[in-house]
Tab-separated table of C-alpha atoms in Angstrom:
chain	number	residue	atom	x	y	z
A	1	UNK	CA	250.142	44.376	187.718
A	2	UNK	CA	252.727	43.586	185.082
A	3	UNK	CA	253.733	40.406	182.551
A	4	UNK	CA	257.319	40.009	182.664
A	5	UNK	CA	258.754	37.978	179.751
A	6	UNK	CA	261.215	35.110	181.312
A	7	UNK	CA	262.673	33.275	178.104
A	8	UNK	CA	262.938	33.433	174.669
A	9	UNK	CA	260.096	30.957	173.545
A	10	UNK	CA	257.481	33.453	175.243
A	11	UNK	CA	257.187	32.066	178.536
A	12	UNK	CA	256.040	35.005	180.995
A	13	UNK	CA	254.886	35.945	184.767
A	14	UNK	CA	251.733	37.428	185.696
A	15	UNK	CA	253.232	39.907	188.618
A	16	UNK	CA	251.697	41.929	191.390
A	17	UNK	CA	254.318	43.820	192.939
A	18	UNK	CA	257.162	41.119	193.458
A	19	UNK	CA	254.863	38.526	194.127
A	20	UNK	CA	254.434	35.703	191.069
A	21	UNK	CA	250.711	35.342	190.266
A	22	UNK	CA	250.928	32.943	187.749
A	23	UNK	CA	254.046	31.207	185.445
A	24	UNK	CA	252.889	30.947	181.724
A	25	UNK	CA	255.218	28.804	180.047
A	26	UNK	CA	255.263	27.529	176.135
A	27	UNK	CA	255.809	24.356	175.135
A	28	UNK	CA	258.360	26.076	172.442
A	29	UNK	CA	259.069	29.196	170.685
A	30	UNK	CA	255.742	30.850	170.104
A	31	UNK	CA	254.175	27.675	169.377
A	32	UNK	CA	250.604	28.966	170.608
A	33	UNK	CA	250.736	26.331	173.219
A	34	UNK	CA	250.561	27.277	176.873
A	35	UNK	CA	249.734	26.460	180.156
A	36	UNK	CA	249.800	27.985	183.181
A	37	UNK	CA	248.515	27.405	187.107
A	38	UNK	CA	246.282	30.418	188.071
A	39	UNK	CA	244.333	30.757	191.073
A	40	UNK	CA	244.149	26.895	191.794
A	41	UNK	CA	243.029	26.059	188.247
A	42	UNK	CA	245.587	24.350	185.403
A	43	UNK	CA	244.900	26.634	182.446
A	44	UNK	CA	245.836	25.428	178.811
A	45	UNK	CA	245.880	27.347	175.955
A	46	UNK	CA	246.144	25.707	172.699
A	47	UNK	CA	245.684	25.813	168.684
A	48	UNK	CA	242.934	24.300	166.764
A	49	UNK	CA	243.790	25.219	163.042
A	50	UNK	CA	246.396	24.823	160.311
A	51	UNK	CA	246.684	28.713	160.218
A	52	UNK	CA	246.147	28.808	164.226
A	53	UNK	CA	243.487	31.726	163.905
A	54	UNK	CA	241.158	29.473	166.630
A	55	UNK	CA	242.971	28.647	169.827
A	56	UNK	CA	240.684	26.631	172.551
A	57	UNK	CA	241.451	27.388	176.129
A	58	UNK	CA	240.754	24.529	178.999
A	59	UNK	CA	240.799	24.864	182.639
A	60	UNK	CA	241.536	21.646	184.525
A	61	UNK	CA	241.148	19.678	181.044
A	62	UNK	CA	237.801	21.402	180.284
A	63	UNK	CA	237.104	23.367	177.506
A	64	UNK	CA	236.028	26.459	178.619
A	65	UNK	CA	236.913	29.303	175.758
A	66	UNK	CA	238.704	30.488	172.800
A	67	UNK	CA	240.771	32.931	170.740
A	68	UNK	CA	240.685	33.945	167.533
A	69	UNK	CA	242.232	36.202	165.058
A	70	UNK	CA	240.128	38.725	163.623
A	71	UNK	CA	241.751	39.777	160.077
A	72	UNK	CA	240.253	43.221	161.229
A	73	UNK	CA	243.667	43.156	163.382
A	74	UNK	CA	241.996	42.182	166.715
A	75	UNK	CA	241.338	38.840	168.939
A	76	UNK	CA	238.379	37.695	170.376
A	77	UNK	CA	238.367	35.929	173.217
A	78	UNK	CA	235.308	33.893	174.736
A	79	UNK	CA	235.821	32.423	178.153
A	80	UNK	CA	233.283	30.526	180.572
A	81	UNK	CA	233.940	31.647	184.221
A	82	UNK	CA	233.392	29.511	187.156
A	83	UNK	CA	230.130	29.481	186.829
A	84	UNK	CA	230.039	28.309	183.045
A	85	UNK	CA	228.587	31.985	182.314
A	86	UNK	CA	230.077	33.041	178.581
A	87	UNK	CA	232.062	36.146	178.682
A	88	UNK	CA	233.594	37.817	176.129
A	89	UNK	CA	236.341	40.646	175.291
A	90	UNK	CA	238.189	41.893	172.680
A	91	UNK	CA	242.308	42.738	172.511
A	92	UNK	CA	243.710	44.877	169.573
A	93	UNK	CA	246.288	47.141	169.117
A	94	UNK	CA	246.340	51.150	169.517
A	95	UNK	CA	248.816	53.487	168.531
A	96	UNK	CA	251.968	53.627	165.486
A	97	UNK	CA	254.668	53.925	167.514
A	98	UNK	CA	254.230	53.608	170.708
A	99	UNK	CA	251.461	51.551	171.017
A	100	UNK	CA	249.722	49.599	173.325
A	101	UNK	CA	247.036	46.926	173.650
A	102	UNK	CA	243.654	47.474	174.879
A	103	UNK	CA	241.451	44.631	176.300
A	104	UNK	CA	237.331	46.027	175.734
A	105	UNK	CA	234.416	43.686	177.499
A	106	UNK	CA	231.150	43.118	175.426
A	107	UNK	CA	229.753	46.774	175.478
A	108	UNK	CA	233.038	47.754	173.965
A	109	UNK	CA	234.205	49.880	176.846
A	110	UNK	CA	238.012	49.408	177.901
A	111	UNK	CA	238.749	47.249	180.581
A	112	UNK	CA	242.559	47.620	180.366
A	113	UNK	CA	245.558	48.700	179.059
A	114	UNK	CA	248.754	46.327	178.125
A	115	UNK	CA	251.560	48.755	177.716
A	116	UNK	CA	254.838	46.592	175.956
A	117	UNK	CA	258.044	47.370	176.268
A	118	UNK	CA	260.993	44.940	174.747
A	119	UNK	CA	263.220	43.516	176.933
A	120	UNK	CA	266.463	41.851	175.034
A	121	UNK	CA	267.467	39.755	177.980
A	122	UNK	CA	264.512	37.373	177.650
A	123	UNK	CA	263.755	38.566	173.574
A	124	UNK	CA	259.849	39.091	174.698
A	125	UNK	CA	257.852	41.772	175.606
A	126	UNK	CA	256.948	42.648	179.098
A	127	UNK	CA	253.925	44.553	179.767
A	128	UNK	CA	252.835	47.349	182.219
A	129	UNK	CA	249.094	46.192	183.143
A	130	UNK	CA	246.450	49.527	183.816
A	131	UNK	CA	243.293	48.419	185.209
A	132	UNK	CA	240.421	50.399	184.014
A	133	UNK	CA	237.287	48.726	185.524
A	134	UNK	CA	237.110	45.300	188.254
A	135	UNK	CA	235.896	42.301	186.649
A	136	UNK	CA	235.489	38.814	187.635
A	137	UNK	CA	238.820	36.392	187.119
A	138	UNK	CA	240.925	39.312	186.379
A	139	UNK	CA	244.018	37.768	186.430
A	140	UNK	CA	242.936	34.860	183.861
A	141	UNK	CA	242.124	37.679	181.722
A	142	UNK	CA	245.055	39.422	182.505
A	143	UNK	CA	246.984	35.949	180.992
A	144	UNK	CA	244.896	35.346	178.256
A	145	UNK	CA	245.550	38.991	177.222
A	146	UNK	CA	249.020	38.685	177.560
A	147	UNK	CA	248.596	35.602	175.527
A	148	UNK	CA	246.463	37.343	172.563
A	149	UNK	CA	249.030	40.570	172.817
A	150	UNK	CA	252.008	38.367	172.008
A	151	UNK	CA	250.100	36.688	169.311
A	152	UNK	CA	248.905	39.749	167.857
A	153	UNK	CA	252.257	41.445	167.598
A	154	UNK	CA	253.415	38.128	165.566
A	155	UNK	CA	249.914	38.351	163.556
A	156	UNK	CA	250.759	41.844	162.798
A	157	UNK	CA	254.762	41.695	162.059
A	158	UNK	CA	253.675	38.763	159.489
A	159	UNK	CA	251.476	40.915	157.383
């Protein structure tokens, strides 16, 4: 799998092979506002705060999770899945120079691997996706991840 950036406000596809899993578009440049269709469901993703460290995440106009900044250099995210079980999983950033983003579940073991690579076309990152262990609603994750990732990079390029 593989995020492949498709404008310059962040917008970006969820890819298997050359097959479109989901389009993630922002309502403007990096304005932490998002939605996307994903397996049948309308996913938004949007800000909460003044200093947008809490981002609530709704499927089909239900709240169903969040994001937020860690000033240890990390986001949390805490998602309900279909069946309004509370999941949750970390993303932060490994590495100096080339780095990559790692996505850990509750018990702090890795689930995946986000690898970036710039791409001046579209000005965004796309990333190489390495699955490390199955989990339910993968590719929500996988978007939400991709999500976090391009926040973090901004989070981190700020400081």
């Amino acid at each position: 799998m593989r995020i492949e950036a498709t404008e310059g406000k962040g917008s970006f596809n969820l890819m298997d092979g050359d097959k479109i899993i989901s389009e993630v578009k922002y309502e403007n440049w990096y304005a932490n506002k998002a939605s996307a269709m994903c397996n049948g469901d309308f996913l938004e993703i949007r800000p909460t705060n003044f200093w947008r460290t809490k981002i609530l995440i709704f499927r089909n106009k239900t709240e169903v999770g969040e994001m937020k900044y860690s000033w240890r250099g990390r986001i949390e995210i805490k998602l309900k899945d279909s069946e309004m079980r509370q999941q949750e999983w970390s993303v932060k950033y490994k590495g100096l120079f080339k780095g990559k983003f790692e996505v850990y579940d509750k018990a702090n073991e890795v689930v995946m691997h986000l690898r970036p690579s710039f791409h001046w076309k579209t000005f965004g990152y796309n990333y190489q996706i390495e699955i490390v262990k199955e989990i339910k609603n993968l590719e929500e994750l996988c978007i939400f991840s991709g999500f976090a990732s391009a926040y973090l990079l901004a989070m981190l390029s700020a400081v």
